[in-house]
XYZ file of N, CA and C in Angstrom:
519
model
N 0.875 -0.914 0.259
C -0.097 0.080 -0.267
C 0.906 1.286 0.183
N 0.504 2.143 -0.780
C 1.374 3.565 -0.815
C 1.056 4.407 0.409
N 2.360 5.422 0.739
C 1.983 5.973 1.843
C 0.790 6.807 1.952
N 0.529 7.718 0.626
C -0.700 8.479 0.861
C -1.894 8.043 1.197
N -2.213 6.977 0.739
C -3.443 5.955 0.807
C -3.477 5.713 2.521
N -2.210 4.956 2.734
C -1.943 4.618 4.192
C -2.219 5.759 5.278
N -1.751 7.156 4.971
C -2.386 8.407 5.718
C -3.641 8.476 5.665
N -4.267 8.569 4.547
C -5.679 8.947 4.458
C -6.277 8.159 5.177
N -6.363 6.589 5.443
C -7.054 5.676 6.164
C -6.647 5.626 7.632
N -5.365 6.495 7.907
C -5.201 6.682 9.213
C -5.999 7.820 9.751
N -5.831 8.860 9.070
C -6.762 9.892 9.592
C -8.100 9.816 9.497
N -8.842 9.081 8.527
C -10.122 8.821 9.054
C -10.405 8.008 9.999
N -9.397 6.905 10.301
C -9.654 6.008 11.298
C -9.525 7.117 12.881
N -8.574 7.977 12.694
C -8.527 8.459 13.938
C -9.359 9.516 14.169
N -10.167 10.102 13.120
C -11.256 10.925 13.229
C -12.430 10.516 14.101
N -12.991 8.942 13.629
C -13.721 8.216 13.954
C -13.776 7.594 15.489
N -12.357 7.508 15.599
C -12.111 7.195 16.972
C -12.099 8.392 18.216
N -11.756 9.496 17.804
C -11.718 10.496 18.494
C -12.980 11.046 18.800
N -14.181 10.953 17.646
C -15.445 11.624 17.890
C -16.133 10.448 18.953
N -15.663 9.078 18.409
C -16.458 8.224 19.596
C -16.108 7.983 20.997
N -14.832 8.754 21.118
C -14.705 8.851 22.492
C -14.932 9.876 23.281
N -15.640 10.836 22.672
C -16.296 12.053 23.480
C -17.117 11.538 24.626
N -17.163 12.306 25.699
C -17.899 11.845 26.568
C -19.484 12.300 26.551
N -20.238 12.019 26.863
C -21.578 12.396 26.496
C -22.407 12.767 27.814
N -22.840 13.897 27.559
C -23.732 14.570 28.630
C -24.950 14.044 29.187
N -25.664 13.665 30.129
C -26.762 13.144 30.044
C -27.845 14.111 29.593
N -28.682 13.893 28.808
C -29.992 14.499 28.413
C -31.161 14.369 29.168
N -31.219 13.506 29.763
C -32.586 13.217 30.769
C -32.453 12.014 31.248
N -33.509 12.084 32.326
C -33.314 10.796 33.240
C -33.577 9.306 32.661
N -33.054 8.627 33.148
C -33.328 7.202 32.919
C -33.975 6.138 33.560
N -34.598 7.040 34.517
C -35.583 6.383 35.439
C -37.005 7.214 35.415
N -37.902 6.212 36.032
C -39.262 7.025 36.069
C -39.731 7.353 37.207
N -40.327 8.076 37.509
C -40.667 8.999 38.330
C -42.554 9.318 38.100
N -43.094 9.177 39.082
C -44.635 9.643 38.838
C -45.317 10.423 39.592
N -46.473 11.171 39.233
C -46.676 12.207 40.134
C -47.017 12.017 41.535
N -46.941 12.731 42.478
C -47.412 12.320 43.376
C -48.898 12.314 43.873
N -49.425 11.719 45.074
C -50.626 12.135 45.719
C -51.210 13.520 45.423
N -52.312 13.907 44.878
C -52.731 15.308 44.901
C -52.135 16.208 43.913
N -51.020 15.925 43.307
C -50.288 16.605 42.457
C -50.685 16.747 40.785
N -50.978 17.924 40.271
C -51.356 18.318 39.110
C -50.448 17.872 38.259
N -50.966 17.652 37.043
C -49.412 17.406 36.026
C -49.005 18.352 35.448
N -49.521 19.540 35.626
C -48.937 20.960 35.049
C -47.696 20.876 36.347
N -48.001 20.587 37.711
C -47.010 20.889 38.641
C -45.712 19.555 38.692
N -46.393 18.745 38.204
C -45.083 17.678 37.705
C -43.987 17.611 36.668
N -44.846 18.695 35.749
C -44.087 19.073 34.836
C -43.314 20.243 35.228
N -43.700 21.290 36.183
C -42.959 22.395 36.464
C -41.636 22.058 37.444
N -42.000 20.621 38.226
C -40.892 19.976 39.140
C -40.137 19.317 38.211
N -40.357 18.715 37.312
C -39.485 17.985 36.289
C -38.465 18.786 35.618
N -38.713 19.973 35.238
C -37.965 20.876 34.818
C -36.647 21.242 35.404
N -37.288 21.698 36.735
C -36.640 21.980 37.880
C -35.590 21.039 38.387
N -36.238 19.820 38.489
C -34.973 18.685 38.768
C -34.348 18.296 37.844
N -34.638 18.296 36.339
C -33.620 18.054 35.516
C -32.404 19.221 35.762
N -32.513 20.145 35.819
C -31.590 21.279 35.845
C -30.769 20.809 37.230
N -31.303 20.752 38.347
C -30.615 20.233 39.506
C -29.940 18.884 39.108
N -30.257 18.085 38.636
C -29.468 16.671 38.131
C -28.704 17.181 37.378
N -28.589 17.916 36.560
C -27.639 18.196 35.428
C -26.096 18.778 36.303
N -26.614 19.562 37.475
C -25.561 20.265 38.373
C -24.751 19.091 39.170
N -25.791 17.906 39.680
C -24.972 17.045 40.343
C -24.595 15.841 39.604
N -24.493 16.107 38.358
C -24.016 15.102 37.794
C -22.413 15.436 37.553
N -22.204 16.723 37.351
C -21.043 17.126 37.348
C -20.482 17.157 35.631
N -21.591 16.827 35.186
C -21.143 16.906 33.325
C -21.422 18.409 32.756
N -20.362 18.654 32.170
C -20.147 20.213 31.602
C -20.306 19.913 29.852
N -20.572 21.014 29.337
C -20.426 21.196 27.871
C -18.663 21.035 27.400
N -18.160 21.290 28.390
C -16.638 21.332 28.131
C -16.034 19.963 28.232
N -16.830 19.109 29.001
C -16.381 18.020 28.999
C -16.719 17.193 27.671
N -17.579 17.600 27.061
C -18.242 16.803 25.965
C -17.134 17.139 24.632
N -16.655 18.433 24.526
C -15.963 18.824 23.578
C -14.432 18.579 23.836
N -13.905 18.659 24.768
C -12.677 18.004 25.453
C -12.606 16.638 26.011
N -12.710 15.303 25.163
C -13.273 14.079 25.907
C -11.828 13.511 26.108
N -12.085 12.313 26.987
C -10.946 12.038 27.367
C -10.118 11.009 26.073
N -11.039 10.579 25.111
C -10.554 10.266 24.087
C -9.647 10.839 23.434
N -9.679 12.187 23.058
C -9.044 13.301 22.371
C -7.798 13.119 23.272
N -7.730 13.133 24.509
C -6.470 13.507 25.240
C -5.796 12.080 25.002
N -6.501 11.044 25.484
C -5.773 10.141 25.271
C -4.726 9.391 24.102
N -5.519 9.729 22.797
C -4.854 9.900 21.593
C -3.685 10.659 21.480
N -3.569 11.802 21.755
C -2.683 12.718 21.476
C -1.384 12.111 22.416
N -1.760 11.886 24.029
C -0.595 10.922 24.711
C -0.341 10.004 23.927
N -0.903 9.096 23.481
C -0.529 7.707 22.795
C 0.117 7.906 21.714
N 0.058 9.246 21.250
C 0.951 9.615 19.751
C 2.066 9.732 19.916
N 2.158 10.763 21.316
C 3.789 11.211 21.593
C 4.393 10.294 22.262
N 3.749 9.189 23.279
C 4.884 8.025 23.694
C 4.947 7.553 22.264
N 4.106 7.212 21.475
C 4.570 6.152 20.541
C 5.443 6.677 19.474
N 5.376 7.941 19.267
C 6.711 8.755 18.350
C 7.771 8.313 18.986
N 7.727 8.730 20.387
C 9.106 8.340 21.105
C 9.419 6.962 21.041
N 8.720 5.862 21.377
C 8.996 4.637 21.300
C 9.559 4.392 20.084
N 8.925 4.818 19.152
C 9.349 4.329 17.678
C 10.470 5.065 16.844
N 10.688 5.920 17.256
C 12.177 6.898 17.240
C 13.115 5.907 17.937
N 13.127 5.498 19.202
C 14.245 5.090 19.836
C 14.496 3.610 19.151
N 13.396 2.888 18.759
C 13.283 1.462 18.396
C 13.825 1.538 16.739
N 13.131 2.121 16.196
C 13.445 2.154 14.669
C 13.608 3.394 13.696
N 14.248 4.376 14.569
C 14.431 5.441 13.869
C 13.557 6.430 13.357
N 13.608 7.179 12.139
C 12.605 8.023 11.505
C 11.837 7.502 11.358
N 11.593 6.202 10.532
C 10.164 5.625 9.907
C 9.702 4.954 11.123
N 10.410 4.609 12.388
C 9.630 3.958 13.409
C 9.001 4.828 14.099
N 9.232 6.406 14.032
C 8.584 7.501 14.663
C 7.053 7.278 14.427
N 7.434 7.425 12.974
C 5.697 7.730 12.475
C 4.933 6.182 12.526
N 5.412 5.182 12.543
C 4.617 3.908 12.794
C 4.447 3.784 14.534
N 5.091 4.263 15.381
C 4.920 4.547 16.461
C 3.812 5.309 16.827
N 3.802 6.367 16.113
C 2.823 7.613 16.439
C 1.642 7.155 15.905
N 1.651 6.348 14.802
C 0.166 5.991 14.470
C -0.309 4.763 15.366
N 0.527 4.257 15.687
C 0.156 2.699 16.604
C -0.209 3.499 18.176
N 0.401 4.344 18.241
C -0.002 5.084 19.841
C -1.445 6.124 19.831
N -1.618 6.548 18.755
C -2.936 7.245 18.345
C -4.076 6.298 18.509
N -3.729 4.976 17.882
C -4.821 3.987 17.777
C -4.905 3.364 19.287
N -4.057 3.284 19.693
C -4.284 2.498 21.092
C -4.719 3.366 22.414
N -4.156 5.041 21.997
C -4.735 5.550 23.059
C -5.877 6.001 22.647
N -6.832 6.297 21.668
C -7.943 6.507 21.158
C -8.942 5.226 21.583
N -8.449 4.080 21.453
C -9.546 2.906 22.077
C -9.584 2.908 23.573
N -8.231 3.351 24.287
C -8.664 3.620 25.591
C -9.347 4.790 25.864
N -9.045 5.897 25.224
C -9.686 7.061 25.682
C -11.307 6.522 25.361
N -11.875 6.221 24.473
C -13.261 5.538 24.068
C -13.592 4.604 25.141
N -12.908 3.783 26.125
C -13.329 3.156 26.888
C -13.490 4.182 28.250
N -12.707 5.206 28.387
C -12.622 5.895 29.668
C -13.696 6.866 29.346
N -14.178 7.353 28.434
C -15.224 8.254 27.757
C -16.575 7.417 28.300
N -16.557 6.427 27.868
C -18.055 5.598 27.958
C -18.202 5.190 29.409
N -17.181 4.884 30.256
C -17.400 4.724 31.464
C -17.567 5.959 32.471
N -17.063 7.028 31.683
C -17.469 8.508 32.673
C -19.197 8.931 32.136
N -19.370 8.845 30.951
C -20.572 8.911 30.648
C -21.383 8.120 31.654
N -21.454 6.970 31.760
C -22.221 5.829 32.492
C -22.308 6.550 33.814
N -21.267 6.831 34.397
C -21.125 7.412 35.992
C -21.790 8.743 35.838
N -21.830 9.646 34.947
C -22.549 11.052 34.725
C -24.023 10.666 34.744
N -24.170 9.547 34.036
C -25.825 9.262 33.792
C -26.545 8.808 35.089
N -25.566 7.920 36.187
C -26.163 7.482 37.343
C -26.140 8.656 38.236
N -25.210 9.774 38.154
C -25.191 10.809 39.099
C -26.510 11.589 38.989
N -26.912 11.614 37.452
C -27.930 12.377 37.129
C -29.135 11.845 37.703
N -29.281 10.494 37.384
C -30.411 10.082 37.721
C -30.851 9.982 39.682
N -29.684 9.804 40.007
C -29.771 9.996 41.752
C -30.371 11.182 41.887
N -29.696 12.441 41.325
C -29.895 13.746 41.654
C -31.343 14.071 41.277
N -31.794 13.335 40.148
C -33.022 13.520 39.693
C -34.472 12.992 40.668
N -34.091 11.954 40.995
C -35.032 11.294 41.646
C -34.868 11.836 43.257
N -33.829 11.992 43.659
C -33.885 12.999 45.009
C -34.711 14.166 44.905
N -34.533 14.932 43.997
C -35.167 16.317 43.969
C -36.681 15.917 43.801
N -37.315 14.906 42.699
C -38.507 14.675 42.856
C -39.345 14.262 43.722
N -38.445 13.366 44.834
C -39.080 12.633 46.007
C -39.416 13.666 46.837
N -38.370 14.813 47.002
C -38.493 15.900 47.731
C -39.369 16.846 47.522
N -40.153 16.904 46.423
C -41.226 17.519 45.996
C -42.457 16.659 46.064
N -42.507 15.765 46.482
C -43.828 14.679 46.741
C -43.986 13.968 45.601
N -43.315 13.749 44.858
C -43.701 12.897 43.592
C -43.084 11.187 44.029
N -43.504 10.341 43.356
C -43.254 8.914 43.770
C -42.468 8.044 42.918
N -41.587 7.510 43.632
C -40.333 6.842 42.795
C -40.509 5.231 42.878
N -41.292 4.876 41.713
C -41.360 3.309 41.720
C -39.902 2.323 42.005
N -40.261 1.248 42.587
C -38.893 0.529 43.158
C -39.487 -0.913 42.864
N -38.824 -1.733 43.022
C -38.786 -3.207 42.813
C -39.326 -3.479 44.456
N -40.337 -4.437 44.411
C -40.630 -5.358 45.594
C -39.916 -6.537 45.711
N -39.477 -6.844 47.034
C -38.669 -8.239 47.284
C -39.278 -8.698 48.343
N -40.059 -9.993 48.066
C -40.411 -10.682 49.547
C -39.507 -11.672 49.751
N -39.468 -12.056 50.903
C -38.502 -12.819 51.657
C -39.186 -13.868 52.507
N -39.010 -14.725 52.656
C -39.278 -15.590 53.668
C -38.102 -15.952 54.810
N -38.718 -15.358 55.994
C -38.054 -15.327 57.008
C -38.098 -16.629 57.863
N -37.924 -17.849 57.572
C -37.740 -18.924 58.298
C -36.766 -19.220 59.176
N -35.826 -18.435 58.718
C -34.473 -19.206 59.571
C -34.702 -18.420 60.816
N -35.269 -17.295 60.900
C -35.312 -16.416 62.488
C -35.896 -17.418 63.573
N -34.990 -17.538 64.529
C -36.104 -18.175 65.710
C -36.967 -17.814 66.126
N -38.057 -18.267 66.356
C -39.111 -17.770 67.277
C -38.893 -18.161 69.082
N -39.351 -16.991 69.669
C -39.221 -16.883 70.932
C -40.541 -17.515 71.535
N -40.699 -18.563 72.475
C -41.932 -18.913 73.241
C -41.509 -18.952 74.512
N -42.657 -18.362 75.377
C -42.310 -17.853 76.742
C -42.602 -19.856 77.403
N -41.368 -19.867 78.438
C -41.431 -20.800 79.152
C -42.870 -21.023 79.874
N -43.137 -22.099 80.048
C -44.101 -22.973 80.464
C -44.376 -22.205 82.243
N -45.566 -21.990 82.816
C -45.590 -21.390 84.221
C -45.110 -22.509 84.731
N -44.605 -22.194 86.218
C -44.331 -23.181 87.395
C -45.137 -24.312 87.763
N -44.834 -25.217 87.583
C -45.697 -26.339 88.066
C -46.368 -27.040 86.985
N -46.465 -26.596 85.618
C -46.875 -27.200 84.362
C -46.352 -28.481 84.118
N -47.199 -29.234 83.320
C -46.302 -30.602 82.931
C -45.412 -30.317 81.670
N -44.048 -30.915 81.661
C -43.345 -30.703 80.456
C -44.093 -30.895 79.190
N -43.418 -30.074 78.163
C -44.255 -30.099 76.689
C -44.257 -31.430 76.001
N -45.508 -31.583 75.486
C -45.267 -33.107 74.993
C -46.055 -34.085 75.757
N -46.195 -33.831 77.092
C -46.757 -34.973 78.044
C -48.238 -34.920 78.003
N -48.934 -36.036 78.184
C -50.616 -36.293 77.529
C -50.999 -35.224 79.099
N -52.428 -34.568 78.746
C -52.934 -33.646 79.684
C -53.637 -34.535 81.144
N -52.936 -33.889 82.182
C -53.647 -34.532 83.190
C -55.208 -34.848 83.514
N -55.429 -36.126 84.141
C -56.920 -36.266 83.998
C -57.684 -35.580 84.842
N -58.948 -35.704 84.719
C -59.837 -34.611 85.359
C -60.695 -35.313 86.117
């Protein structure tokens, strides 16, 4: 494969990886909240808008996080480390190969970090949203869990003094 075609494919791959590695900002809750007892739907909508704003601040996500995602930073660091390692190992041509490899590995690592950070931001958002809506009197559905607690010993009071031992036949009348 000739060098210009290899470079063009590398640039396309780098752009795709860098864009895929951007941190996502939560756009809304991924949990259900229902209107509380006696709450009108208009009040629910008003509280929903207020709690979405509250949740966004609680998540810690900002527009800056999305524009300078961890994938872009990892790709840049990977390219630098790869270029230095390639230069040490293989000279001038090794630096280019090392930089390309470093960009690819750094981008993949950054994509994983961005995905993880996006998931954490969504969890923080959801928790903040539910707390806010619950504090305003709305319902948070939850799963029910039924447990049989047969392992718990039951306390039985001892028989009164002078009574026959348990399991003995009743006294004749």
